mmCIF file with all atom_site columns, C-alpha atoms and ligand atoms in Angstrom:
data_model
loop_
_atom_site.group_PDB
_atom_site.id
_atom_site.type_symbol
_atom_site.label_atom_id
_atom_site.label_alt_id
_atom_site.label_comp_id
_atom_site.label_asym_id
_atom_site.label_entity_id
_atom_site.label_seq_id
_atom_site.pdbx_PDB_ins_code
_atom_site.Cartn_x
_atom_site.Cartn_y
_atom_site.Cartn_z
_atom_site.occupancy
_atom_site.B_iso_or_equiv
_atom_site.pdbx_formal_charge
_atom_site.auth_seq_id
_atom_site.auth_comp_id
_atom_site.auth_asym_id
_atom_site.auth_atom_id
_atom_site.pdbx_PDB_model_num
ATOM   1   C CA . MET N 1 1   ? 0.000   0.000   0.000   1.00 62.00 ? 1   MET N CA 1
ATOM   2   C CA . SER N 1 2   ? 2.767   2.456   0.961   1.00 77.00 ? 2   SER N CA 1
ATOM   3   C CA . CYS N 1 3   ? 4.244   1.861   -2.486  1.00 83.00 ? 3   CYS N CA 1
ATOM   4   C CA . TYR N 1 4   ? 0.970   3.099   -4.079  1.00 79.00 ? 4   TYR N CA 1
ATOM   5   C CA . LEU N 1 5   ? 0.962   6.138   -1.776  1.00 85.00 ? 5   LEU N CA 1
ATOM   6   C CA . LEU N 1 6   ? 4.544   6.906   -2.746  1.00 86.00 ? 6   LEU N CA 1
ATOM   7   C CA . ALA N 1 7   ? 3.673   6.631   -6.456  1.00 87.00 ? 7   ALA N CA 1
ATOM   8   C CA . GLY N 1 8   ? 0.672   8.949   -5.902  1.00 88.00 ? 8   GLY N CA 1
ATOM   9   C CA . GLY N 1 9   ? 2.822   11.447  -3.992  1.00 90.00 ? 9   GLY N CA 1
ATOM   10  C CA . ILE N 1 10  ? 5.478   11.452  -6.719  1.00 90.00 ? 10  ILE N CA 1
ATOM   11  C CA . THR N 1 11  ? 2.921   12.055  -9.494  1.00 93.00 ? 11  THR N CA 1
ATOM   12  C CA . CYS N 1 12  ? 1.404   14.915  -7.438  1.00 92.00 ? 12  CYS N CA 1
ATOM   13  C CA . LEU N 1 13  ? 4.829   16.536  -7.046  1.00 92.00 ? 13  LEU N CA 1
ATOM   14  C CA . PHE N 1 14  ? 5.528   16.056  -10.749 1.00 90.00 ? 14  PHE N CA 1
ATOM   15  C CA . SER N 1 15  ? 2.182   17.663  -11.547 1.00 93.00 ? 15  SER N CA 1
ATOM   16  C CA . LEU N 1 16  ? 3.022   20.596  -9.222  1.00 88.00 ? 16  LEU N CA 1
ATOM   17  C CA . ALA N 1 17  ? 6.378   21.074  -10.960 1.00 90.00 ? 17  ALA N CA 1
ATOM   18  C CA . CYS N 1 18  ? 4.647   21.077  -14.377 1.00 92.00 ? 18  CYS N CA 1
ATOM   19  C CA . ALA N 1 19  ? 2.094   23.636  -13.139 1.00 90.00 ? 19  ALA N CA 1
ATOM   20  C CA . LEU N 1 20  ? 4.899   25.913  -11.900 1.00 91.00 ? 20  LEU N CA 1
ATOM   21  C CA . ILE N 1 21  ? 6.733   25.641  -15.238 1.00 91.00 ? 21  ILE N CA 1
ATOM   22  C CA . LEU N 1 22  ? 3.468   26.412  -17.048 1.00 89.00 ? 22  LEU N CA 1
ATOM   23  C CA . ALA N 1 23  ? 2.861   29.464  -14.847 1.00 87.00 ? 23  ALA N CA 1
ATOM   24  C CA . TYR N 1 24  ? 6.375   30.716  -15.638 1.00 89.00 ? 24  TYR N CA 1
ATOM   25  C CA . LEU N 1 25  ? 5.927   30.162  -19.398 1.00 89.00 ? 25  LEU N CA 1
ATOM   26  C CA . ASP N 1 26  ? 2.533   31.855  -19.263 1.00 86.00 ? 26  ASP N CA 1
ATOM   27  C CA . LYS N 1 27  ? 3.955   34.913  -17.498 1.00 88.00 ? 27  LYS N CA 1
ATOM   28  C CA . ARG N 1 28  ? 6.843   35.046  -19.987 1.00 87.00 ? 28  ARG N CA 1
ATOM   29  C CA . ALA N 1 29  ? 4.475   34.843  -22.974 1.00 85.00 ? 29  ALA N CA 1
ATOM   30  C CA . GLU N 1 30  ? 2.404   37.633  -21.417 1.00 83.00 ? 30  GLU N CA 1
ATOM   31  C CA . LYS N 1 31  ? 5.490   39.851  -21.201 1.00 84.00 ? 31  LYS N CA 1
ATOM   32  C CA . LEU N 1 32  ? 6.781   38.994  -24.689 1.00 83.00 ? 32  LEU N CA 1
ATOM   33  C CA . LEU N 1 33  ? 3.389   39.615  -26.273 1.00 81.00 ? 33  LEU N CA 1
ATOM   34  C CA . CYS N 1 34  ? 2.871   42.742  -24.122 1.00 75.00 ? 34  CYS N CA 1
ATOM   35  C CA . LYS N 1 35  ? -0.480  41.363  -23.043 1.00 69.00 ? 35  LYS N CA 1
ATOM   36  C CA . GLU N 1 36  ? -2.135  41.742  -19.652 1.00 62.00 ? 36  GLU N CA 1
ATOM   37  C CA . GLN N 1 37  ? -3.953  38.459  -19.287 1.00 56.00 ? 37  GLN N CA 1
ATOM   38  C CA . GLY N 1 38  ? -7.495  38.419  -17.990 1.00 55.00 ? 38  GLY N CA 1
ATOM   39  C CA . LYS N 1 39  ? -7.843  42.180  -18.509 1.00 59.00 ? 39  LYS N CA 1
ATOM   40  C CA . THR N 1 40  ? -10.294 42.195  -21.381 1.00 60.00 ? 40  THR N CA 1
ATOM   41  C CA . GLY N 1 41  ? -12.541 44.754  -19.754 1.00 63.00 ? 41  GLY N CA 1
ATOM   42  C CA . GLU N 1 42  ? -15.241 42.131  -19.198 1.00 69.00 ? 42  GLU N CA 1
ATOM   43  C CA . VAL N 1 43  ? -16.427 41.728  -15.613 1.00 68.00 ? 43  VAL N CA 1
ATOM   44  C CA . ILE N 1 44  ? -16.556 38.107  -14.428 1.00 70.00 ? 44  ILE N CA 1
ATOM   45  C CA . LYS N 1 45  ? -19.102 37.234  -11.739 1.00 71.00 ? 45  LYS N CA 1
ATOM   46  C CA . LEU N 1 46  ? -20.331 34.006  -10.205 1.00 70.00 ? 46  LEU N CA 1
ATOM   47  C CA . THR N 1 47  ? -23.826 35.159  -11.120 1.00 74.00 ? 47  THR N CA 1
ATOM   48  C CA . ASP N 1 48  ? -22.846 34.711  -14.805 1.00 76.00 ? 48  ASP N CA 1
ATOM   49  C CA . VAL N 1 49  ? -24.234 31.229  -14.284 1.00 77.00 ? 49  VAL N CA 1
ATOM   50  C CA . LYS N 1 50  ? -27.762 32.700  -14.542 1.00 77.00 ? 50  LYS N CA 1
ATOM   51  C CA . ASN N 1 51  ? -26.978 33.736  -18.104 1.00 80.00 ? 51  ASN N CA 1
ATOM   52  C CA . PHE N 1 52  ? -25.605 30.393  -19.240 1.00 90.00 ? 52  PHE N CA 1
ATOM   53  C CA . SER N 1 53  ? -27.412 29.311  -22.399 1.00 93.00 ? 53  SER N CA 1
ATOM   54  C CA . SER N 1 54  ? -29.610 26.231  -22.570 1.00 94.00 ? 54  SER N CA 1
ATOM   55  C CA . SER N 1 55  ? -27.036 24.691  -24.972 1.00 95.00 ? 55  SER N CA 1
ATOM   56  C CA . LEU N 1 56  ? -24.427 24.922  -22.234 1.00 96.00 ? 56  LEU N CA 1
ATOM   57  C CA . TRP N 1 57  ? -26.754 23.325  -19.662 1.00 95.00 ? 57  TRP N CA 1
ATOM   58  C CA . LEU N 1 58  ? -27.398 20.569  -22.191 1.00 95.00 ? 58  LEU N CA 1
ATOM   59  C CA . LEU N 1 59  ? -23.636 19.974  -22.486 1.00 96.00 ? 59  LEU N CA 1
ATOM   60  C CA . PHE N 1 60  ? -23.497 19.685  -18.666 1.00 96.00 ? 60  PHE N CA 1
ATOM   61  C CA . VAL N 1 61  ? -26.278 17.065  -18.740 1.00 95.00 ? 61  VAL N CA 1
ATOM   62  C CA . ILE N 1 62  ? -24.536 15.116  -21.525 1.00 95.00 ? 62  ILE N CA 1
ATOM   63  C CA . CYS N 1 63  ? -21.308 15.254  -19.538 1.00 96.00 ? 63  CYS N CA 1
ATOM   64  C CA . VAL N 1 64  ? -22.901 13.847  -16.363 1.00 95.00 ? 64  VAL N CA 1
ATOM   65  C CA . CYS N 1 65  ? -24.914 11.123  -18.107 1.00 94.00 ? 65  CYS N CA 1
ATOM   66  C CA . TYR N 1 66  ? -22.051 9.988   -20.333 1.00 95.00 ? 66  TYR N CA 1
ATOM   67  C CA . TYR N 1 67  ? -19.359 9.830   -17.680 1.00 96.00 ? 67  TYR N CA 1
ATOM   68  C CA . ALA N 1 68  ? -21.817 8.119   -15.304 1.00 93.00 ? 68  ALA N CA 1
ATOM   69  C CA . ALA N 1 69  ? -21.588 5.116   -17.604 1.00 93.00 ? 69  ALA N CA 1
ATOM   70  C CA . VAL N 1 70  ? -17.788 5.152   -17.674 1.00 96.00 ? 70  VAL N CA 1
ATOM   71  C CA . PHE N 1 71  ? -16.134 6.161   -14.391 1.00 96.00 ? 71  PHE N CA 1
ATOM   72  C CA . PRO N 1 72  ? -18.465 4.343   -11.926 1.00 95.00 ? 72  PRO N CA 1
ATOM   73  C CA . PHE N 1 73  ? -18.461 1.312   -14.251 1.00 95.00 ? 73  PHE N CA 1
ATOM   74  C CA . ILE N 1 74  ? -14.663 1.178   -14.221 1.00 95.00 ? 74  ILE N CA 1
ATOM   75  C CA . GLY N 1 75  ? -14.790 1.626   -10.440 1.00 93.00 ? 75  GLY N CA 1
ATOM   76  C CA . LEU N 1 76  ? -16.880 -1.528  -10.102 1.00 92.00 ? 76  LEU N CA 1
ATOM   77  C CA . GLY N 1 77  ? -15.477 -3.249  -13.190 1.00 93.00 ? 77  GLY N CA 1
ATOM   78  C CA . LYS N 1 78  ? -12.864 -5.480  -11.599 1.00 93.00 ? 78  LYS N CA 1
ATOM   79  C CA . VAL N 1 79  ? -15.372 -7.536  -9.612  1.00 91.00 ? 79  VAL N CA 1
ATOM   80  C CA . PHE N 1 80  ? -17.675 -7.611  -12.656 1.00 93.00 ? 80  PHE N CA 1
ATOM   81  C CA . PHE N 1 81  ? -15.011 -9.299  -14.804 1.00 95.00 ? 81  PHE N CA 1
ATOM   82  C CA . ILE N 1 82  ? -14.132 -11.728 -12.028 1.00 95.00 ? 82  ILE N CA 1
ATOM   83  C CA . GLU N 1 83  ? -17.781 -12.675 -11.391 1.00 91.00 ? 83  GLU N CA 1
ATOM   84  C CA . LYS N 1 84  ? -19.241 -12.721 -14.892 1.00 93.00 ? 84  LYS N CA 1
ATOM   85  C CA . PHE N 1 85  ? -16.243 -13.835 -16.957 1.00 95.00 ? 85  PHE N CA 1
ATOM   86  C CA . GLN N 1 86  ? -14.321 -15.749 -14.275 1.00 95.00 ? 86  GLN N CA 1
ATOM   87  C CA . PHE N 1 87  ? -11.222 -13.612 -14.874 1.00 96.00 ? 87  PHE N CA 1
ATOM   88  C CA . SER N 1 88  ? -8.317  -13.805 -12.452 1.00 96.00 ? 88  SER N CA 1
ATOM   89  C CA . SER N 1 89  ? -7.682  -10.707 -10.343 1.00 95.00 ? 89  SER N CA 1
ATOM   90  C CA . GLN N 1 90  ? -4.752  -9.737  -12.590 1.00 96.00 ? 90  GLN N CA 1
ATOM   91  C CA . GLU N 1 91  ? -6.690  -10.210 -15.828 1.00 96.00 ? 91  GLU N CA 1
ATOM   92  C CA . ALA N 1 92  ? -9.597  -8.214  -14.416 1.00 96.00 ? 92  ALA N CA 1
ATOM   93  C CA . SER N 1 93  ? -7.283  -5.315  -13.482 1.00 96.00 ? 93  SER N CA 1
ATOM   94  C CA . ALA N 1 94  ? -5.745  -5.410  -16.955 1.00 97.00 ? 94  ALA N CA 1
ATOM   95  C CA . ILE N 1 95  ? -9.057  -5.308  -18.825 1.00 97.00 ? 95  ILE N CA 1
ATOM   96  C CA . ASN N 1 96  ? -10.361 -2.614  -16.482 1.00 95.00 ? 96  ASN N CA 1
ATOM   97  C CA . SER N 1 97  ? -7.473  -0.303  -17.326 1.00 96.00 ? 97  SER N CA 1
ATOM   98  C CA . VAL N 1 98  ? -7.622  -0.811  -21.092 1.00 97.00 ? 98  VAL N CA 1
ATOM   99  C CA . VAL N 1 99  ? -10.007 2.155   -21.481 1.00 98.00 ? 99  VAL N CA 1
ATOM   100 C CA . TYR N 1 100 ? -7.340  4.557   -20.165 1.00 97.00 ? 100 TYR N CA 1
ATOM   101 C CA . ILE N 1 101 ? -4.540  2.739   -22.010 1.00 98.00 ? 101 ILE N CA 1
ATOM   102 C CA . ILE N 1 102 ? -6.398  3.201   -25.311 1.00 98.00 ? 102 ILE N CA 1
ATOM   103 C CA . SER N 1 103 ? -7.221  6.793   -24.447 1.00 98.00 ? 103 SER N CA 1
ATOM   104 C CA . ALA N 1 104 ? -3.544  7.733   -24.036 1.00 97.00 ? 104 ALA N CA 1
ATOM   105 C CA . PRO N 1 105 ? -2.498  7.256   -27.696 1.00 97.00 ? 105 PRO N CA 1
ATOM   106 C CA . MET N 1 106 ? -5.944  7.727   -29.286 1.00 97.00 ? 106 MET N CA 1
ATOM   107 C CA . SER N 1 107 ? -6.994  11.049  -27.729 1.00 98.00 ? 107 SER N CA 1
ATOM   108 C CA . PRO N 1 108 ? -4.467  13.182  -29.661 1.00 97.00 ? 108 PRO N CA 1
ATOM   109 C CA . VAL N 1 109 ? -5.428  11.378  -32.878 1.00 98.00 ? 109 VAL N CA 1
ATOM   110 C CA . PHE N 1 110 ? -9.131  12.030  -32.288 1.00 98.00 ? 110 PHE N CA 1
ATOM   111 C CA . GLY N 1 111 ? -8.332  15.600  -31.236 1.00 98.00 ? 111 GLY N CA 1
ATOM   112 C CA . ILE N 1 112 ? -6.682  16.266  -34.606 1.00 98.00 ? 112 ILE N CA 1
ATOM   113 C CA . LEU N 1 113 ? -9.553  14.520  -36.416 1.00 97.00 ? 113 LEU N CA 1
ATOM   114 C CA . VAL N 1 114 ? -12.213 16.595  -34.641 1.00 97.00 ? 114 VAL N CA 1
ATOM   115 C CA . ASP N 1 115 ? -10.247 19.812  -35.282 1.00 97.00 ? 115 ASP N CA 1
ATOM   116 C CA . LYS N 1 116 ? -9.923  18.964  -38.981 1.00 97.00 ? 116 LYS N CA 1
ATOM   117 C CA . VAL N 1 117 ? -13.475 17.762  -39.615 1.00 97.00 ? 117 VAL N CA 1
ATOM   118 C CA . GLY N 1 118 ? -15.493 19.751  -37.064 1.00 95.00 ? 118 GLY N CA 1
ATOM   119 C CA . LYS N 1 119 ? -19.049 18.411  -36.627 1.00 96.00 ? 119 LYS N CA 1
ATOM   120 C CA . ASN N 1 120 ? -18.502 17.796  -32.932 1.00 97.00 ? 120 ASN N CA 1
ATOM   121 C CA . ILE N 1 121 ? -22.103 16.768  -32.310 1.00 96.00 ? 121 ILE N CA 1
ATOM   122 C CA . ILE N 1 122 ? -21.819 13.924  -34.827 1.00 97.00 ? 122 ILE N CA 1
ATOM   123 C CA . TRP N 1 123 ? -18.658 12.653  -33.089 1.00 98.00 ? 123 TRP N CA 1
ATOM   124 C CA . VAL N 1 124 ? -20.378 12.862  -29.711 1.00 97.00 ? 124 VAL N CA 1
ATOM   125 C CA . LEU N 1 125 ? -23.281 10.837  -31.115 1.00 96.00 ? 125 LEU N CA 1
ATOM   126 C CA . CYS N 1 126 ? -20.887 8.210   -32.540 1.00 97.00 ? 126 CYS N CA 1
ATOM   127 C CA . ALA N 1 127 ? -19.144 7.959   -29.167 1.00 97.00 ? 127 ALA N CA 1
ATOM   128 C CA . VAL N 1 128 ? -22.439 7.596   -27.305 1.00 96.00 ? 128 VAL N CA 1
ATOM   129 C CA . ILE N 1 129 ? -23.755 4.890   -29.655 1.00 96.00 ? 129 ILE N CA 1
ATOM   130 C CA . THR N 1 130 ? -20.468 2.973   -29.409 1.00 97.00 ? 130 THR N CA 1
ATOM   131 C CA . THR N 1 131 ? -20.514 3.241   -25.607 1.00 97.00 ? 131 THR N CA 1
ATOM   132 C CA . LEU N 1 132 ? -24.099 1.979   -25.523 1.00 96.00 ? 132 LEU N CA 1
ATOM   133 C CA . ALA N 1 133 ? -23.181 -0.946  -27.793 1.00 96.00 ? 133 ALA N CA 1
ATOM   134 C CA . SER N 1 134 ? -20.273 -1.827  -25.540 1.00 96.00 ? 134 SER N CA 1
ATOM   135 C CA . HIS N 1 135 ? -22.454 -1.829  -22.389 1.00 95.00 ? 135 HIS N CA 1
ATOM   136 C CA . ILE N 1 136 ? -25.117 -3.941  -24.142 1.00 95.00 ? 136 ILE N CA 1
ATOM   137 C CA . MET N 1 137 ? -22.418 -6.453  -25.167 1.00 96.00 ? 137 MET N CA 1
ATOM   138 C CA . LEU N 1 138 ? -21.119 -6.645  -21.614 1.00 95.00 ? 138 LEU N CA 1
ATOM   139 C CA . ALA N 1 139 ? -24.613 -6.987  -20.173 1.00 93.00 ? 139 ALA N CA 1
ATOM   140 C CA . PHE N 1 140 ? -26.281 -9.446  -22.496 1.00 93.00 ? 140 PHE N CA 1
ATOM   141 C CA . THR N 1 141 ? -23.542 -11.518 -24.139 1.00 95.00 ? 141 THR N CA 1
ATOM   142 C CA . PHE N 1 142 ? -20.623 -13.673 -23.131 1.00 96.00 ? 142 PHE N CA 1
ATOM   143 C CA . TRP N 1 143 ? -18.519 -12.457 -26.071 1.00 96.00 ? 143 TRP N CA 1
ATOM   144 C CA . ASN N 1 144 ? -14.890 -11.793 -25.258 1.00 97.00 ? 144 ASN N CA 1
ATOM   145 C CA . PRO N 1 145 ? -15.192 -8.664  -23.031 1.00 97.00 ? 145 PRO N CA 1
ATOM   146 C CA . TRP N 1 146 ? -11.925 -7.267  -24.418 1.00 98.00 ? 146 TRP N CA 1
ATOM   147 C CA . ILE N 1 147 ? -13.907 -6.326  -27.556 1.00 97.00 ? 147 ILE N CA 1
ATOM   148 C CA . ALA N 1 148 ? -16.445 -4.303  -25.581 1.00 97.00 ? 148 ALA N CA 1
ATOM   149 C CA . MET N 1 149 ? -13.791 -2.665  -23.395 1.00 98.00 ? 149 MET N CA 1
ATOM   150 C CA . CYS N 1 150 ? -11.638 -1.681  -26.390 1.00 98.00 ? 150 CYS N CA 1
ATOM   151 C CA . LEU N 1 151 ? -14.732 -0.154  -28.019 1.00 98.00 ? 151 LEU N CA 1
ATOM   152 C CA . LEU N 1 152 ? -15.437 1.702   -24.782 1.00 98.00 ? 152 LEU N CA 1
ATOM   153 C CA . GLY N 1 153 ? -11.852 3.009   -24.766 1.00 98.00 ? 153 GLY N CA 1
ATOM   154 C CA . VAL N 1 154 ? -12.155 4.309   -28.323 1.00 98.00 ? 154 VAL N CA 1
ATOM   155 C CA . ALA N 1 155 ? -15.565 5.884   -27.627 1.00 98.00 ? 155 ALA N CA 1
ATOM   156 C CA . TYR N 1 156 ? -14.359 7.488   -24.377 1.00 98.00 ? 156 TYR N CA 1
ATOM   157 C CA . SER N 1 157 ? -11.370 9.066   -26.151 1.00 98.00 ? 157 SER N CA 1
ATOM   158 C CA . LEU N 1 158 ? -13.519 10.369  -28.999 1.00 98.00 ? 158 LEU N CA 1
ATOM   159 C CA . LEU N 1 159 ? -16.149 11.835  -26.691 1.00 98.00 ? 159 LEU N CA 1
ATOM   160 C CA . ALA N 1 160 ? -13.626 13.836  -24.679 1.00 97.00 ? 160 ALA N CA 1
ATOM   161 C CA . CYS N 1 161 ? -12.171 15.391  -27.852 1.00 98.00 ? 161 CYS N CA 1
ATOM   162 C CA . ALA N 1 162 ? -15.572 16.335  -29.233 1.00 98.00 ? 162 ALA N CA 1
ATOM   163 C CA . LEU N 1 163 ? -17.610 17.268  -26.153 1.00 98.00 ? 163 LEU N CA 1
ATOM   164 C CA . TRP N 1 164 ? -15.338 19.453  -23.998 1.00 97.00 ? 164 TRP N CA 1
ATOM   165 C CA . PRO N 1 165 ? -14.309 21.858  -26.797 1.00 97.00 ? 165 PRO N CA 1
ATOM   166 C CA . MET N 1 166 ? -17.997 22.474  -27.569 1.00 97.00 ? 166 MET N CA 1
ATOM   167 C CA . VAL N 1 167 ? -18.183 24.595  -24.416 1.00 97.00 ? 167 VAL N CA 1
ATOM   168 C CA . ALA N 1 168 ? -16.079 27.193  -26.234 1.00 96.00 ? 168 ALA N CA 1
ATOM   169 C CA . PHE N 1 169 ? -18.680 27.323  -29.041 1.00 96.00 ? 169 PHE N CA 1
ATOM   170 C CA . VAL N 1 170 ? -21.517 28.360  -26.741 1.00 95.00 ? 170 VAL N CA 1
ATOM   171 C CA . VAL N 1 171 ? -19.771 30.526  -24.125 1.00 93.00 ? 171 VAL N CA 1
ATOM   172 C CA . PRO N 1 172 ? -18.023 33.904  -24.588 1.00 91.00 ? 172 PRO N CA 1
ATOM   173 C CA . GLU N 1 173 ? -14.262 33.701  -24.023 1.00 89.00 ? 173 GLU N CA 1
ATOM   174 C CA . HIS N 1 174 ? -14.275 35.659  -20.763 1.00 88.00 ? 174 HIS N CA 1
ATOM   175 C CA . GLN N 1 175 ? -16.685 33.124  -19.188 1.00 89.00 ? 175 GLN N CA 1
ATOM   176 C CA . LEU N 1 176 ? -14.873 29.980  -20.337 1.00 92.00 ? 176 LEU N CA 1
ATOM   177 C CA . GLY N 1 177 ? -13.165 29.310  -17.000 1.00 91.00 ? 177 GLY N CA 1
ATOM   178 C CA . THR N 1 178 ? -16.452 29.710  -15.145 1.00 91.00 ? 178 THR N CA 1
ATOM   179 C CA . ALA N 1 179 ? -18.226 27.390  -17.592 1.00 94.00 ? 179 ALA N CA 1
ATOM   180 C CA . TYR N 1 180 ? -15.558 24.666  -17.381 1.00 95.00 ? 180 TYR N CA 1
ATOM   181 C CA . GLY N 1 181 ? -15.516 25.022  -13.611 1.00 94.00 ? 181 GLY N CA 1
ATOM   182 C CA . PHE N 1 182 ? -19.276 24.463  -13.463 1.00 94.00 ? 182 PHE N CA 1
ATOM   183 C CA . MET N 1 183 ? -19.042 21.567  -15.909 1.00 96.00 ? 183 MET N CA 1
ATOM   184 C CA . GLN N 1 184 ? -16.432 19.861  -13.739 1.00 96.00 ? 184 GLN N CA 1
ATOM   185 C CA . SER N 1 185 ? -18.397 20.566  -10.578 1.00 96.00 ? 185 SER N CA 1
ATOM   186 C CA . ILE N 1 186 ? -21.710 19.279  -11.962 1.00 96.00 ? 186 ILE N CA 1
ATOM   187 C CA . GLN N 1 187 ? -19.949 16.239  -13.424 1.00 96.00 ? 187 GLN N CA 1
ATOM   188 C CA . ASN N 1 188 ? -18.446 15.333  -10.066 1.00 96.00 ? 188 ASN N CA 1
ATOM   189 C CA . LEU N 1 189 ? -21.697 15.957  -8.197  1.00 96.00 ? 189 LEU N CA 1
ATOM   190 C CA . GLY N 1 190 ? -23.511 13.672  -10.634 1.00 95.00 ? 190 GLY N CA 1
ATOM   191 C CA . LEU N 1 191 ? -20.772 11.055  -10.465 1.00 95.00 ? 191 LEU N CA 1
ATOM   192 C CA . ALA N 1 192 ? -20.891 11.027  -6.665  1.00 95.00 ? 192 ALA N CA 1
ATOM   193 C CA . VAL N 1 193 ? -24.641 10.392  -6.647  1.00 95.00 ? 193 VAL N CA 1
ATOM   194 C CA . ILE N 1 194 ? -24.491 7.831   -9.452  1.00 94.00 ? 194 ILE N CA 1
ATOM   195 C CA . ALA N 1 195 ? -21.583 5.941   -7.849  1.00 93.00 ? 195 ALA N CA 1
ATOM   196 C CA . ILE N 1 196 ? -23.692 5.540   -4.681  1.00 94.00 ? 196 ILE N CA 1
ATOM   197 C CA . ALA N 1 197 ? -26.731 4.449   -6.736  1.00 94.00 ? 197 ALA N CA 1
ATOM   198 C CA . ALA N 1 198 ? -24.583 2.006   -8.750  1.00 93.00 ? 198 ALA N CA 1
ATOM   199 C CA . GLY N 1 199 ? -23.208 0.437   -5.552  1.00 91.00 ? 199 GLY N CA 1
ATOM   200 C CA . MET N 1 200 ? -26.740 0.028   -4.180  1.00 93.00 ? 200 MET N CA 1
ATOM   201 C CA . ILE N 1 201 ? -27.990 -1.512  -7.443  1.00 93.00 ? 201 ILE N CA 1
ATOM   202 C CA . LEU N 1 202 ? -25.051 -3.911  -7.465  1.00 89.00 ? 202 LEU N CA 1
ATOM   203 C CA . ASP N 1 203 ? -25.700 -4.986  -3.859  1.00 90.00 ? 203 ASP N CA 1
ATOM   204 C CA . THR N 1 204 ? -29.442 -5.455  -4.286  1.00 93.00 ? 204 THR N CA 1
ATOM   205 C CA . ARG N 1 205 ? -29.944 -6.470  -7.947  1.00 90.00 ? 205 ARG N CA 1
ATOM   206 C CA . GLY N 1 206 ? -26.603 -7.691  -9.269  1.00 90.00 ? 206 GLY N CA 1
ATOM   207 C CA . TYR N 1 207 ? -24.494 -6.978  -12.310 1.00 87.00 ? 207 TYR N CA 1
ATOM   208 C CA . LEU N 1 208 ? -27.040 -7.471  -15.099 1.00 87.00 ? 208 LEU N CA 1
ATOM   209 C CA . PHE N 1 209 ? -29.307 -4.801  -13.632 1.00 89.00 ? 209 PHE N CA 1
ATOM   210 C CA . LEU N 1 210 ? -26.292 -2.540  -13.058 1.00 90.00 ? 210 LEU N CA 1
ATOM   211 C CA . GLU N 1 211 ? -25.290 -2.830  -16.728 1.00 90.00 ? 211 GLU N CA 1
ATOM   212 C CA . VAL N 1 212 ? -28.880 -1.970  -17.726 1.00 90.00 ? 212 VAL N CA 1
ATOM   213 C CA . PHE N 1 213 ? -28.622 1.083   -15.434 1.00 91.00 ? 213 PHE N CA 1
ATOM   214 C CA . PHE N 1 214 ? -25.377 2.213   -17.099 1.00 90.00 ? 214 PHE N CA 1
ATOM   215 C CA . SER N 1 215 ? -26.929 1.678   -20.554 1.00 90.00 ? 215 SER N CA 1
ATOM   216 C CA . ALA N 1 216 ? -29.911 3.794   -19.448 1.00 90.00 ? 216 ALA N CA 1
ATOM   217 C CA . CYS N 1 217 ? -27.527 6.576   -18.323 1.00 89.00 ? 217 CYS N CA 1
ATOM   218 C CA . VAL N 1 218 ? -25.877 6.698   -21.777 1.00 87.00 ? 218 VAL N CA 1
ATOM   219 C CA . SER N 1 219 ? -29.270 6.536   -23.529 1.00 84.00 ? 219 SER N CA 1
ATOM   220 C CA . CYS N 1 220 ? -30.608 9.441   -21.390 1.00 77.00 ? 220 CYS N CA 1
ATOM   221 C CA . LYS N 1 221 ? -28.215 11.848  -22.954 1.00 62.00 ? 221 LYS N CA 1
HETATM 222 C C1 . LIG Z 2 .   ? -11.688 15.136  -20.289 1.00 88.45 ? 1   LIG Z C1 1
HETATM 223 C C2 . LIG Z 2 .   ? -12.428 14.304  -19.321 1.00 88.45 ? 1   LIG Z C2 1
HETATM 224 N N1 . LIG Z 2 .   ? -12.053 14.676  -17.978 1.00 88.45 ? 1   LIG Z N1 1
HETATM 225 C C3 . LIG Z 2 .   ? -12.883 14.524  -16.979 1.00 88.45 ? 1   LIG Z C3 1
HETATM 226 O O1 . LIG Z 2 .   ? -13.975 14.079  -17.142 1.00 88.45 ? 1   LIG Z O1 1
HETATM 227 C C4 . LIG Z 2 .   ? -12.363 14.924  -15.638 1.00 88.45 ? 1   LIG Z C4 1
HETATM 228 N N2 . LIG Z 2 .   ? -13.317 15.743  -15.014 1.00 88.45 ? 1   LIG Z N2 1
HETATM 229 C C5 . LIG Z 2 .   ? -12.134 13.683  -14.798 1.00 88.45 ? 1   LIG Z C5 1
HETATM 230 C C6 . LIG Z 2 .   ? -10.979 12.897  -15.287 1.00 88.45 ? 1   LIG Z C6 1
HETATM 231 C C7 . LIG Z 2 .   ? -10.868 11.579  -14.570 1.00 88.45 ? 1   LIG Z C7 1
HETATM 232 C C8 . LIG Z 2 .   ? -10.026 10.627  -15.401 1.00 88.45 ? 1   LIG Z C8 1
HETATM 233 N N3 . LIG Z 2 .   ? -10.124 9.324   -14.974 1.00 88.45 ? 1   LIG Z N3 1
HETATM 234 C C9 . LIG Z 2 .   ? -12.183 12.833  -19.573 1.00 88.45 ? 1   LIG Z C9 1
HETATM 235 O O2 . LIG Z 2 .   ? -11.517 12.173  -18.775 1.00 88.45 ? 1   LIG Z O2 1
HETATM 236 O O3 . LIG Z 2 .   ? -12.688 12.358  -20.597 1.00 88.45 ? 1   LIG Z O3 1
#
């Protein structure tokens, strides 16, 4: 356990060092470009939230419902693969992490694709349909679960590249930080509630019902 804590501590320190370097580079760019950042003349208030458009609120809803079918599922995934597919503990950990492993190389590729082609909503729809297909496979078939998890990894990477930048399409630049802050906050609030609900469903109804619940979350959006 202490080894995991040490690894976590080291990554936190590394992240802090990167943030400090970024702050320095940002300040330097500001000086070189003779720009005073954040001084656009626009006044930023927490009450800006009242003026958020319905499109932005819809993006928040999509964000909560989509990620509800990914993060809590991965949280409970290890036991799912052990129970349903009789995987060993090691195999179950490996398949559970494949979503993030795929996301690491694929996200930049999808990012470039989305930037080149545009049509973010279409990509979001493709990602949602693929995620739904992957949950249905896991719930109702005994097909090799690596197929479903790899699909989920691809869909998860694509969704992030298409959904998050859409905030910038519907929010003026001076409110972007506020909008992303709210998106993150609402996402985490939703995830907290859904993780509790998912745990209760698992305890009382089992994995099939839980998979149906996750499929319903993706379909909602
Ligand atoms: C880009 C998006 N990020 C998030 O949803 C973060 N709020 C949480 C990241 C947690 C990563 N396991 C994403 O990951 O798609």
